[in-house]
Amino acid sequence: MTDLSEKIKGFVFNLDGVIVDTAKYHYIAWRRLADEMGVDFPPEQHDKLRSLSRMESLEKILEWGGLYMTEAEKLHWADVKNNWYQGLIANMKPEEVLPGVLPFLDEVRNSGGRTALSSASRNAWAVLKSTRLESYFDVVLDGSAARKAKPHPECFLLAAASLQLAPAECIVFDDAVLGVRAARIGGFHIVGIGKPEHLPDAELVIPGFTDCRLSDILESVEKMATVG
Ligand code: G1P
């Protein structure tokens, strides 16, 4: 590992849209719900649900449709959506892990890096199990771990604490504006996954993990840390 590895020892990954493309399944299930409620929900609108919890996501859809629900109704419909979603992920296969993720995780672990998964989804374990990813992470924190929603950095701070590292010793990998912002507020290094124009708060943005080398990531983050 490069010099920076003396400073960076932890790698914290978001799940949906970073490790696996479960975002498409969330969209199918939320869209079905929106259709039942007569709420217009085009695909680009789904980006606004990334990083949100199940209940926050439902509340956004209700807000867009100008709809009101009692707490009991919200719980009921959140459950309905979750059943649809679970039906979609039940048959996920290891092949659905996004390109380049496994070689990158292997490289991190072989270099002595510690890995954490931090997801707003309460289905994170189910996804890890069906894609056989459980053993790649030293720590897994799902949507039940943090009480405060992003952009509060609680979920990432808990991950760093579980790895027994300081935020400045960790890189967060996230594809969502709110996640990147939370990592920045928490004092982490941040690699955004997606397009640079969508993630201005990230130190470095990559399109995904295809051909992604650990040494390149560490070098770029080191450069940005020096500049910043
Ligand atoms: C939740 C939300 C979903 C959001 C996802 C982010 O997952 O339902 O809208 O995009 O987290 O990871 P759930 O706990 O329902 O799996």
Tab-separated table of N, CA and C in Angstrom, residues 33-181:
chain	number	residue	atom	x	y	z
A	33	LEU	N	-46.233	1.253	-5.725
A	33	LEU	CA	-46.996	1.918	-4.664
A	33	LEU	C	-47.510	3.278	-5.144
A	34	ALA	N	-46.625	4.050	-5.799
A	34	ALA	CA	-47.007	5.378	-6.296
A	34	ALA	C	-48.163	5.250	-7.285
A	35	ASP	N	-48.079	4.229	-8.160
A	35	ASP	CA	-49.153	4.012	-9.138
A	35	ASP	C	-50.483	3.750	-8.436
A	36	GLU	N	-50.443	2.917	-7.394
A	36	GLU	CA	-51.688	2.606	-6.654
A	36	GLU	C	-52.292	3.865	-6.044
A	37	MET	N	-51.394	4.817	-5.694
A	37	MET	CA	-51.881	6.033	-5.045
A	37	MET	C	-52.125	7.169	-6.021
A	38	GLY	N	-51.844	6.907	-7.300
A	38	GLY	CA	-52.037	7.934	-8.323
A	38	GLY	C	-51.011	9.046	-8.258
A	39	VAL	N	-49.801	8.712	-7.776
A	39	VAL	CA	-48.735	9.726	-7.697
A	39	VAL	C	-47.775	9.515	-8.865
A	40	ASP	N	-47.496	10.602	-9.584
A	40	ASP	CA	-46.558	10.532	-10.704
A	40	ASP	C	-45.148	10.334	-10.139
A	41	PHE	N	-44.425	9.325	-10.636
A	41	PHE	CA	-43.121	9.008	-10.046
A	41	PHE	C	-42.153	8.545	-11.141
A	42	PRO	N	-41.672	9.510	-11.971
A	42	PRO	CA	-40.749	9.139	-13.047
A	42	PRO	C	-39.391	8.684	-12.480
A	43	PRO	N	-38.628	7.883	-13.251
A	43	PRO	CA	-37.378	7.301	-12.740
A	43	PRO	C	-36.408	8.329	-12.147
A	44	GLU	N	-36.294	9.523	-12.782
A	44	GLU	CA	-35.308	10.501	-12.286
A	44	GLU	C	-35.655	10.982	-10.877
A	45	GLN	N	-36.923	10.911	-10.530
A	45	GLN	CA	-37.359	11.324	-9.189
A	45	GLN	C	-36.843	10.355	-8.115
A	46	HIS	N	-36.545	9.124	-8.545
A	46	HIS	CA	-36.111	8.112	-7.570
A	46	HIS	C	-34.778	8.469	-6.913
A	47	ASP	N	-33.948	9.237	-7.607
A	47	ASP	CA	-32.655	9.660	-7.035
A	47	ASP	C	-32.859	10.346	-5.686
A	48	LYS	N	-34.005	10.998	-5.542
A	48	LYS	CA	-34.269	11.745	-4.299
A	48	LYS	C	-34.553	10.819	-3.119
A	49	LEU	N	-34.758	9.538	-3.409
A	49	LEU	CA	-35.010	8.590	-2.307
A	49	LEU	C	-33.737	7.873	-1.871
A	50	ARG	N	-32.664	8.019	-2.646
A	50	ARG	CA	-31.400	7.366	-2.278
A	50	ARG	C	-30.968	7.883	-0.917
A	51	SER	N	-30.539	7.012	-0.057
A	51	SER	CA	-30.068	7.362	1.301
A	51	SER	C	-31.187	7.507	2.317
A	52	LEU	N	-32.438	7.599	1.853
A	52	LEU	CA	-33.527	7.770	2.814
A	52	LEU	C	-33.985	6.416	3.361
A	53	SER	N	-34.530	6.440	4.560
A	53	SER	CA	-35.078	5.213	5.141
A	53	SER	C	-36.406	4.898	4.455
A	54	ARG	N	-36.947	3.742	4.759
A	54	ARG	CA	-38.221	3.323	4.161
A	54	ARG	C	-39.325	4.351	4.448
A	55	MET	N	-39.437	4.741	5.714
A	55	MET	CA	-40.522	5.651	6.096
A	55	MET	C	-40.303	7.049	5.493
A	56	GLU	N	-39.052	7.501	5.484
A	56	GLU	CA	-38.765	8.813	4.867
A	56	GLU	C	-39.085	8.777	3.372
A	57	SER	N	-38.794	7.648	2.732
A	57	SER	CA	-39.067	7.518	1.297
A	57	SER	C	-40.568	7.604	1.047
A	58	LEU	N	-41.335	6.879	1.872
A	58	LEU	CA	-42.798	6.905	1.715
A	58	LEU	C	-43.320	8.330	1.929
A	59	GLU	N	-42.789	9.004	2.946
A	59	GLU	CA	-43.265	10.370	3.224
A	59	GLU	C	-42.975	11.313	2.060
A	60	LYS	N	-41.833	11.108	1.382
A	60	LYS	CA	-41.516	11.925	0.192
A	60	LYS	C	-42.562	11.703	-0.896
A	61	ILE	N	-42.904	10.436	-1.144
A	61	ILE	CA	-43.867	10.131	-2.207
A	61	ILE	C	-45.233	10.748	-1.877
A	62	LEU	N	-45.601	10.659	-0.608
A	62	LEU	CA	-46.877	11.265	-0.192
A	62	LEU	C	-46.845	12.774	-0.415
A	63	GLU	N	-45.705	13.365	-0.054
A	63	GLU	CA	-45.533	14.828	-0.220
A	63	GLU	C	-45.670	15.208	-1.704
A	64	TRP	N	-45.005	14.431	-2.586
A	64	TRP	CA	-45.073	14.740	-4.023
A	64	TRP	C	-46.515	14.646	-4.528
A	65	GLY	N	-47.284	13.704	-3.957
A	65	GLY	CA	-48.656	13.526	-4.413
A	65	GLY	C	-49.640	14.409	-3.666
A	66	GLY	N	-49.141	15.178	-2.682
A	66	GLY	CA	-50.028	16.020	-1.862
A	66	GLY	C	-51.014	15.165	-1.071
A	67	LEU	N	-50.550	13.989	-0.620
A	67	LEU	CA	-51.440	13.054	0.082
A	67	LEU	C	-51.163	13.045	1.580
A	68	TYR	N	-52.208	12.738	2.344
A	68	TYR	CA	-52.048	12.614	3.799
A	68	TYR	C	-52.369	11.181	4.223
A	69	MET	N	-51.583	10.671	5.192
A	69	MET	CA	-51.892	9.342	5.755
A	69	MET	C	-51.682	9.382	7.253
A	70	THR	N	-52.455	8.591	7.975
A	70	THR	CA	-52.213	8.458	9.415
A	70	THR	C	-50.942	7.614	9.597
A	71	GLU	N	-50.386	7.619	10.801
A	71	GLU	CA	-49.180	6.825	11.061
A	71	GLU	C	-49.444	5.344	10.789
A	72	ALA	N	-50.639	4.880	11.185
A	72	ALA	CA	-50.968	3.455	10.992
A	72	ALA	C	-51.025	3.122	9.496
A	73	GLU	N	-51.595	4.029	8.701
A	73	GLU	CA	-51.649	3.791	7.243
A	73	GLU	C	-50.246	3.783	6.641
A	74	LYS	N	-49.410	4.709	7.134
A	74	LYS	CA	-48.027	4.745	6.622
A	74	LYS	C	-47.308	3.425	6.912
A	75	LEU	N	-47.474	2.936	8.139
A	75	LEU	CA	-46.826	1.666	8.506
A	75	LEU	C	-47.317	0.545	7.605
A	76	HIS	N	-48.628	0.544	7.359
A	76	HIS	CA	-49.212	-0.497	6.504
A	76	HIS	C	-48.604	-0.452	5.099
A	77	TRP	N	-48.570	0.754	4.479
A	77	TRP	CA	-48.099	0.847	3.093
A	77	TRP	C	-46.596	0.642	2.980
A	78	ALA	N	-45.858	1.057	4.027
A	78	ALA	CA	-44.409	0.812	4.019
A	78	ALA	C	-44.158	-0.695	4.037
A	79	ASP	N	-45.010	-1.396	4.743
A	79	ASP	CA	-44.915	-2.852	4.826
A	79	ASP	C	-45.250	-3.518	3.492
A	80	VAL	N	-46.291	-2.980	2.858
A	80	VAL	CA	-46.698	-3.514	1.552
A	80	VAL	C	-45.544	-3.360	0.559
A	81	LYS	N	-44.960	-2.143	0.530
A	81	LYS	CA	-43.831	-1.911	-0.388
A	81	LYS	C	-42.689	-2.865	-0.057
A	82	ASN	N	-42.434	-3.045	1.234
A	82	ASN	CA	-41.307	-3.899	1.608
A	82	ASN	C	-41.543	-5.350	1.185
A	83	ASN	N	-42.772	-5.806	1.254
A	83	ASN	CA	-43.057	-7.174	0.796
A	83	ASN	C	-42.796	-7.312	-0.702
A	84	TRP	N	-43.205	-6.302	-1.464
A	84	TRP	CA	-42.933	-6.334	-2.911
A	84	TRP	C	-41.424	-6.352	-3.150
A	85	TYR	N	-40.718	-5.463	-2.425
A	85	TYR	CA	-39.258	-5.366	-2.599
A	85	TYR	C	-38.583	-6.703	-2.246
A	86	GLN	N	-39.012	-7.280	-1.124
A	86	GLN	CA	-38.392	-8.548	-0.711
A	86	GLN	C	-38.648	-9.651	-1.735
A	87	GLY	N	-39.812	-9.602	-2.369
A	87	GLY	CA	-40.096	-10.572	-3.434
A	87	GLY	C	-39.119	-10.402	-4.588
A	88	LEU	N	-38.722	-9.164	-4.853
A	88	LEU	CA	-37.808	-8.897	-5.973
A	88	LEU	C	-36.370	-9.296	-5.649
A	89	ILE	N	-35.957	-9.111	-4.389
A	89	ILE	CA	-34.542	-9.408	-4.065
A	89	ILE	C	-34.326	-10.865	-3.632
A	90	ALA	N	-35.447	-11.585	-3.430
A	90	ALA	CA	-35.326	-12.966	-2.934
A	90	ALA	C	-34.467	-13.821	-3.858
A	91	ASN	N	-34.559	-13.536	-5.153
A	91	ASN	CA	-33.823	-14.375	-6.109
A	91	ASN	C	-32.573	-13.707	-6.661
A	92	MET	N	-32.077	-12.706	-5.927
A	92	MET	CA	-30.836	-12.062	-6.407
A	92	MET	C	-29.698	-13.077	-6.415
A	93	LYS	N	-28.784	-12.890	-7.359
A	93	LYS	CA	-27.682	-13.842	-7.521
A	93	LYS	C	-26.345	-13.123	-7.306
A	94	PRO	N	-25.304	-13.870	-6.957
A	94	PRO	CA	-23.979	-13.252	-6.786
A	94	PRO	C	-23.537	-12.474	-8.034
A	95	GLU	N	-24.042	-12.873	-9.198
A	95	GLU	CA	-23.656	-12.180	-10.449
A	95	GLU	C	-24.168	-10.738	-10.456
A	96	GLU	N	-25.081	-10.409	-9.554
A	96	GLU	CA	-25.626	-9.049	-9.550
A	96	GLU	C	-24.764	-8.053	-8.773
A	97	VAL	N	-23.687	-8.539	-8.182
A	97	VAL	CA	-22.738	-7.613	-7.552
A	97	VAL	C	-22.161	-6.772	-8.690
A	98	LEU	N	-22.074	-5.452	-8.488
A	98	LEU	CA	-21.682	-4.562	-9.589
A	98	LEU	C	-20.245	-4.833	-10.052
A	99	PRO	N	-19.966	-4.573	-11.332
A	99	PRO	CA	-18.656	-4.895	-11.906
A	99	PRO	C	-17.504	-4.260	-11.126
A	100	GLY	N	-16.471	-5.050	-10.885
A	100	GLY	CA	-15.251	-4.541	-10.243
A	100	GLY	C	-15.295	-4.502	-8.721
A	101	VAL	N	-16.483	-4.700	-8.141
A	101	VAL	CA	-16.608	-4.584	-6.676
A	101	VAL	C	-15.794	-5.674	-5.963
A	102	LEU	N	-15.964	-6.925	-6.409
A	102	LEU	CA	-15.278	-8.017	-5.705
A	102	LEU	C	-13.754	-7.896	-5.794
A	103	PRO	N	-13.177	-7.635	-6.974
A	103	PRO	CA	-11.719	-7.455	-7.024
A	103	PRO	C	-11.269	-6.300	-6.132
A	104	PHE	N	-12.055	-5.214	-6.093
A	104	PHE	CA	-11.658	-4.074	-5.263
A	104	PHE	C	-11.698	-4.449	-3.777
A	105	LEU	N	-12.765	-5.126	-3.358
A	105	LEU	CA	-12.861	-5.544	-1.947
A	105	LEU	C	-11.725	-6.502	-1.600
A	106	ASP	N	-11.406	-7.401	-2.529
A	106	ASP	CA	-10.286	-8.332	-2.297
A	106	ASP	C	-8.990	-7.566	-2.121
A	107	GLU	N	-8.786	-6.574	-2.992
A	107	GLU	CA	-7.533	-5.811	-2.927
A	107	GLU	C	-7.425	-5.072	-1.589
A	108	VAL	N	-8.540	-4.461	-1.173
A	108	VAL	CA	-8.545	-3.732	0.106
A	108	VAL	C	-8.195	-4.679	1.245
A	109	ARG	N	-8.862	-5.820	1.268
A	109	ARG	CA	-8.660	-6.749	2.387
A	109	ARG	C	-7.270	-7.377	2.356
A	110	ASN	N	-6.777	-7.692	1.160
A	110	ASN	CA	-5.432	-8.269	1.067
A	110	ASN	C	-4.358	-7.272	1.463
A	111	SER	N	-4.709	-5.966	1.382
A	111	SER	CA	-3.744	-4.926	1.754
A	111	SER	C	-3.855	-4.575	3.241
A	112	GLY	N	-4.731	-5.261	3.950
A	112	GLY	CA	-4.860	-5.010	5.386
A	112	GLY	C	-5.898	-3.967	5.739
A	113	GLY	N	-6.659	-3.493	4.740
A	113	GLY	CA	-7.711	-2.507	5.025
A	113	GLY	C	-8.896	-3.163	5.730
A	114	ARG	N	-9.558	-2.371	6.572
A	114	ARG	CA	-10.758	-2.876	7.253
A	114	ARG	C	-11.982	-2.371	6.500
A	115	THR	N	-13.006	-3.212	6.400
A	115	THR	CA	-14.163	-2.866	5.566
A	115	THR	C	-15.452	-2.835	6.382
A	116	ALA	N	-16.287	-1.842	6.063
A	116	ALA	CA	-17.605	-1.767	6.698
A	116	ALA	C	-18.661	-1.503	5.647
A	117	LEU	N	-19.844	-2.042	5.872
A	117	LEU	CA	-20.987	-1.727	5.036
A	117	LEU	C	-21.944	-0.910	5.888
A	118	SER	N	-22.358	0.249	5.373
A	118	SER	CA	-23.287	1.086	6.119
A	118	SER	C	-24.438	1.458	5.197
A	119	SER	N	-25.621	0.932	5.499
A	119	SER	CA	-26.760	1.130	4.606
A	119	SER	C	-27.972	1.652	5.360
A	120	ALA	N	-28.764	2.482	4.695
A	120	ALA	CA	-30.022	2.955	5.289
A	120	ALA	C	-31.100	1.879	5.176
A	121	SER	N	-30.785	0.811	4.451
A	121	SER	CA	-31.780	-0.235	4.222
A	121	SER	C	-31.783	-1.279	5.335
A	122	ARG	N	-32.978	-1.620	5.772
A	122	ARG	CA	-33.123	-2.689	6.762
A	122	ARG	C	-33.045	-4.057	6.089
A	123	ASN	N	-32.949	-4.064	4.772
A	123	ASN	CA	-32.827	-5.330	4.032
A	123	ASN	C	-31.383	-5.649	3.677
A	124	ALA	N	-30.446	-4.891	4.240
A	124	ALA	CA	-29.039	-5.049	3.829
A	124	ALA	C	-28.544	-6.487	4.015
A	125	TRP	N	-28.867	-7.088	5.149
A	125	TRP	CA	-28.373	-8.463	5.387
A	125	TRP	C	-28.923	-9.444	4.358
A	126	ALA	N	-30.195	-9.286	4.017
A	126	ALA	CA	-30.809	-10.200	3.047
A	126	ALA	C	-30.091	-10.085	1.698
A	127	VAL	N	-29.765	-8.843	1.307
A	127	VAL	CA	-29.071	-8.637	0.021
A	127	VAL	C	-27.668	-9.245	0.084
A	128	LEU	N	-26.974	-9.023	1.197
A	128	LEU	CA	-25.616	-9.582	1.334
A	128	LEU	C	-25.651	-11.103	1.276
A	129	LYS	N	-26.677	-11.674	1.895
A	129	LYS	CA	-26.774	-13.142	1.911
A	129	LYS	C	-27.024	-13.685	0.513
A	130	SER	N	-28.011	-13.098	-0.205
A	130	SER	CA	-28.332	-13.683	-1.510
A	130	SER	C	-27.218	-13.446	-2.528
A	131	THR	N	-26.395	-12.421	-2.315
A	131	THR	CA	-25.285	-12.197	-3.261
A	131	THR	C	-23.964	-12.751	-2.702
A	132	ARG	N	-24.046	-13.430	-1.570
A	132	ARG	CA	-22.888	-14.076	-0.901
A	132	ARG	C	-21.747	-13.103	-0.635
A	133	LEU	N	-22.108	-11.972	-0.041
A	133	LEU	CA	-21.100	-10.934	0.234
A	133	LEU	C	-20.786	-10.777	1.718
A	134	GLU	N	-21.464	-11.547	2.559
A	134	GLU	CA	-21.342	-11.301	4.012
A	134	GLU	C	-19.904	-11.292	4.497
A	135	SER	N	-19.087	-12.205	3.970
A	135	SER	CA	-17.735	-12.366	4.524
A	135	SER	C	-16.769	-11.273	4.054
A	136	TYR	N	-17.222	-10.389	3.172
A	136	TYR	CA	-16.327	-9.338	2.666
A	136	TYR	C	-16.250	-8.132	3.609
A	137	PHE	N	-17.120	-8.086	4.614
A	137	PHE	CA	-17.161	-6.899	5.486
A	137	PHE	C	-16.864	-7.262	6.934
A	138	ASP	N	-15.973	-6.487	7.547
A	138	ASP	CA	-15.670	-6.710	8.967
A	138	ASP	C	-16.854	-6.277	9.824
A	139	VAL	N	-17.566	-5.263	9.333
A	139	VAL	CA	-18.683	-4.715	10.095
A	139	VAL	C	-19.841	-4.457	9.130
A	140	VAL	N	-21.059	-4.800	9.543
A	140	VAL	CA	-22.242	-4.474	8.729
A	140	VAL	C	-23.237	-3.703	9.595
A	141	LEU	N	-23.596	-2.510	9.143
A	141	LEU	CA	-24.604	-1.707	9.841
A	141	LEU	C	-25.761	-1.481	8.877
A	142	ASP	N	-26.929	-1.973	9.237
A	142	ASP	CA	-28.072	-1.771	8.345
A	142	ASP	C	-28.921	-0.595	8.837
A	143	GLY	N	-30.097	-0.432	8.240
A	143	GLY	CA	-30.935	0.730	8.546
A	143	GLY	C	-31.431	0.804	9.978
A	144	SER	N	-31.203	-0.249	10.751
A	144	SER	CA	-31.665	-0.197	12.140
A	144	SER	C	-30.580	0.375	13.063
A	145	ALA	N	-29.387	0.633	12.514
A	145	ALA	CA	-28.257	1.044	13.380
A	145	ALA	C	-28.317	2.517	13.791
A	146	ALA	N	-28.561	3.385	12.828
A	146	ALA	CA	-28.500	4.827	13.131
A	146	ALA	C	-29.889	5.376	13.407
A	147	ARG	N	-29.944	6.326	14.346
A	147	ARG	CA	-31.245	6.945	14.650
A	147	ARG	C	-31.462	8.201	13.824
A	148	LYS	N	-30.344	8.864	13.488
A	148	LYS	CA	-30.486	10.139	12.777
A	148	LYS	C	-30.275	9.936	11.282
A	149	ALA	N	-31.157	10.564	10.498
A	149	ALA	CA	-31.101	10.384	9.040
A	149	ALA	C	-29.968	11.210	8.427
A	150	LYS	N	-29.431	10.722	7.286
A	150	LYS	CA	-28.466	11.518	6.532
A	150	LYS	C	-29.145	12.814	6.094
A	151	PRO	N	-28.505	13.964	6.077
A	151	PRO	CA	-27.050	14.105	6.072
A	151	PRO	C	-26.384	14.057	7.444
A	152	HIS	N	-27.108	13.673	8.507
A	152	HIS	CA	-26.380	13.473	9.759
A	152	HIS	C	-25.409	12.304	9.549
A	153	PRO	N	-24.182	12.443	10.021
A	153	PRO	CA	-23.197	11.392	9.723
A	153	PRO	C	-23.228	10.188	10.661
A	154	GLU	N	-24.271	10.074	11.511
A	154	GLU	CA	-24.279	9.020	12.528
A	154	GLU	C	-23.947	7.628	11.971
A	155	CYS	N	-24.561	7.255	10.834
A	155	CYS	CA	-24.348	5.896	10.313
A	155	CYS	C	-22.871	5.638	10.002
A	156	PHE	N	-22.195	6.651	9.465
A	156	PHE	CA	-20.777	6.477	9.137
A	156	PHE	C	-19.902	6.543	10.398
A	157	LEU	N	-20.292	7.398	11.336
A	157	LEU	CA	-19.536	7.499	12.586
A	157	LEU	C	-19.604	6.167	13.341
A	158	LEU	N	-20.781	5.539	13.317
A	158	LEU	CA	-20.920	4.233	13.971
A	158	LEU	C	-20.032	3.191	13.286
A	159	ALA	N	-19.975	3.269	11.957
A	159	ALA	CA	-19.138	2.315	11.211
A	159	ALA	C	-17.664	2.502	11.577
A	160	ALA	N	-17.215	3.761	11.601
A	160	ALA	CA	-15.808	4.026	11.939
A	160	ALA	C	-15.516	3.543	13.358
A	161	ALA	N	-16.432	3.827	14.274
A	161	ALA	CA	-16.219	3.403	15.669
A	161	ALA	C	-16.155	1.877	15.748
A	162	SER	N	-17.002	1.190	14.991
A	162	SER	CA	-16.969	-0.276	15.013
A	162	SER	C	-15.668	-0.820	14.447
A	163	LEU	N	-15.080	-0.083	13.509
A	163	LEU	CA	-13.787	-0.507	12.948
A	163	LEU	C	-12.632	-0.041	13.843
A	164	GLN	N	-12.976	0.691	14.902
A	164	GLN	CA	-11.998	1.278	15.826
A	164	GLN	C	-11.036	2.219	15.098
A	165	LEU	N	-11.641	3.049	14.240
A	165	LEU	CA	-10.859	4.033	13.479
A	165	LEU	C	-11.509	5.409	13.607
A	166	ALA	N	-10.707	6.454	13.374
A	166	ALA	CA	-11.254	7.814	13.332
A	166	ALA	C	-11.797	8.063	11.925
A	167	PRO	N	-12.787	8.969	11.775
A	167	PRO	CA	-13.312	9.257	10.421
A	167	PRO	C	-12.206	9.603	9.428
A	168	ALA	N	-11.213	10.377	9.838
A	168	ALA	CA	-10.152	10.794	8.909
A	168	ALA	C	-9.282	9.619	8.453
A	169	GLU	N	-9.445	8.467	9.095
A	169	GLU	CA	-8.694	7.270	8.671
A	169	GLU	C	-9.514	6.406	7.717
A	170	CYS	N	-10.711	6.885	7.374
A	170	CYS	CA	-11.616	6.067	6.542
A	170	CYS	C	-12.016	6.797	5.261
A	171	ILE	N	-12.248	6.013	4.205
A	171	ILE	CA	-12.881	6.543	2.986
A	171	ILE	C	-14.299	5.989	2.929
A	172	VAL	N	-15.264	6.887	2.709
A	172	VAL	CA	-16.654	6.467	2.483
A	172	VAL	C	-16.901	6.419	0.977
A	173	PHE	N	-17.540	5.371	0.508
A	173	PHE	CA	-17.937	5.241	-0.901
A	173	PHE	C	-19.462	5.337	-0.955
A	174	ASP	N	-19.970	6.384	-1.598
A	174	ASP	CA	-21.429	6.585	-1.629
A	174	ASP	C	-21.846	7.175	-2.970
A	175	ASP	N	-23.047	6.811	-3.420
A	175	ASP	CA	-23.522	7.284	-4.722
A	175	ASP	C	-24.564	8.388	-4.580
A	176	ALA	N	-24.921	8.765	-3.352
A	176	ALA	CA	-26.034	9.700	-3.164
A	176	ALA	C	-25.563	11.030	-2.586
A	177	VAL	N	-26.225	12.086	-3.010
A	177	VAL	CA	-25.872	13.434	-2.554
A	177	VAL	C	-25.884	13.506	-1.025
A	178	LEU	N	-26.952	12.967	-0.421
A	178	LEU	CA	-27.082	13.037	1.039
A	178	LEU	C	-26.000	12.232	1.745
A	179	GLY	N	-25.645	11.081	1.160
A	179	GLY	CA	-24.610	10.233	1.758
A	179	GLY	C	-23.254	10.905	1.703
A	180	VAL	N	-22.942	11.501	0.550
A	180	VAL	CA	-21.663	12.197	0.380
A	180	VAL	C	-21.582	13.372	1.353
A	181	ARG	N	-22.720	14.082	1.485
A	181	ARG	CA	-22.742	15.225	2.413
A	181	ARG	C	-22.531	14.749	3.856
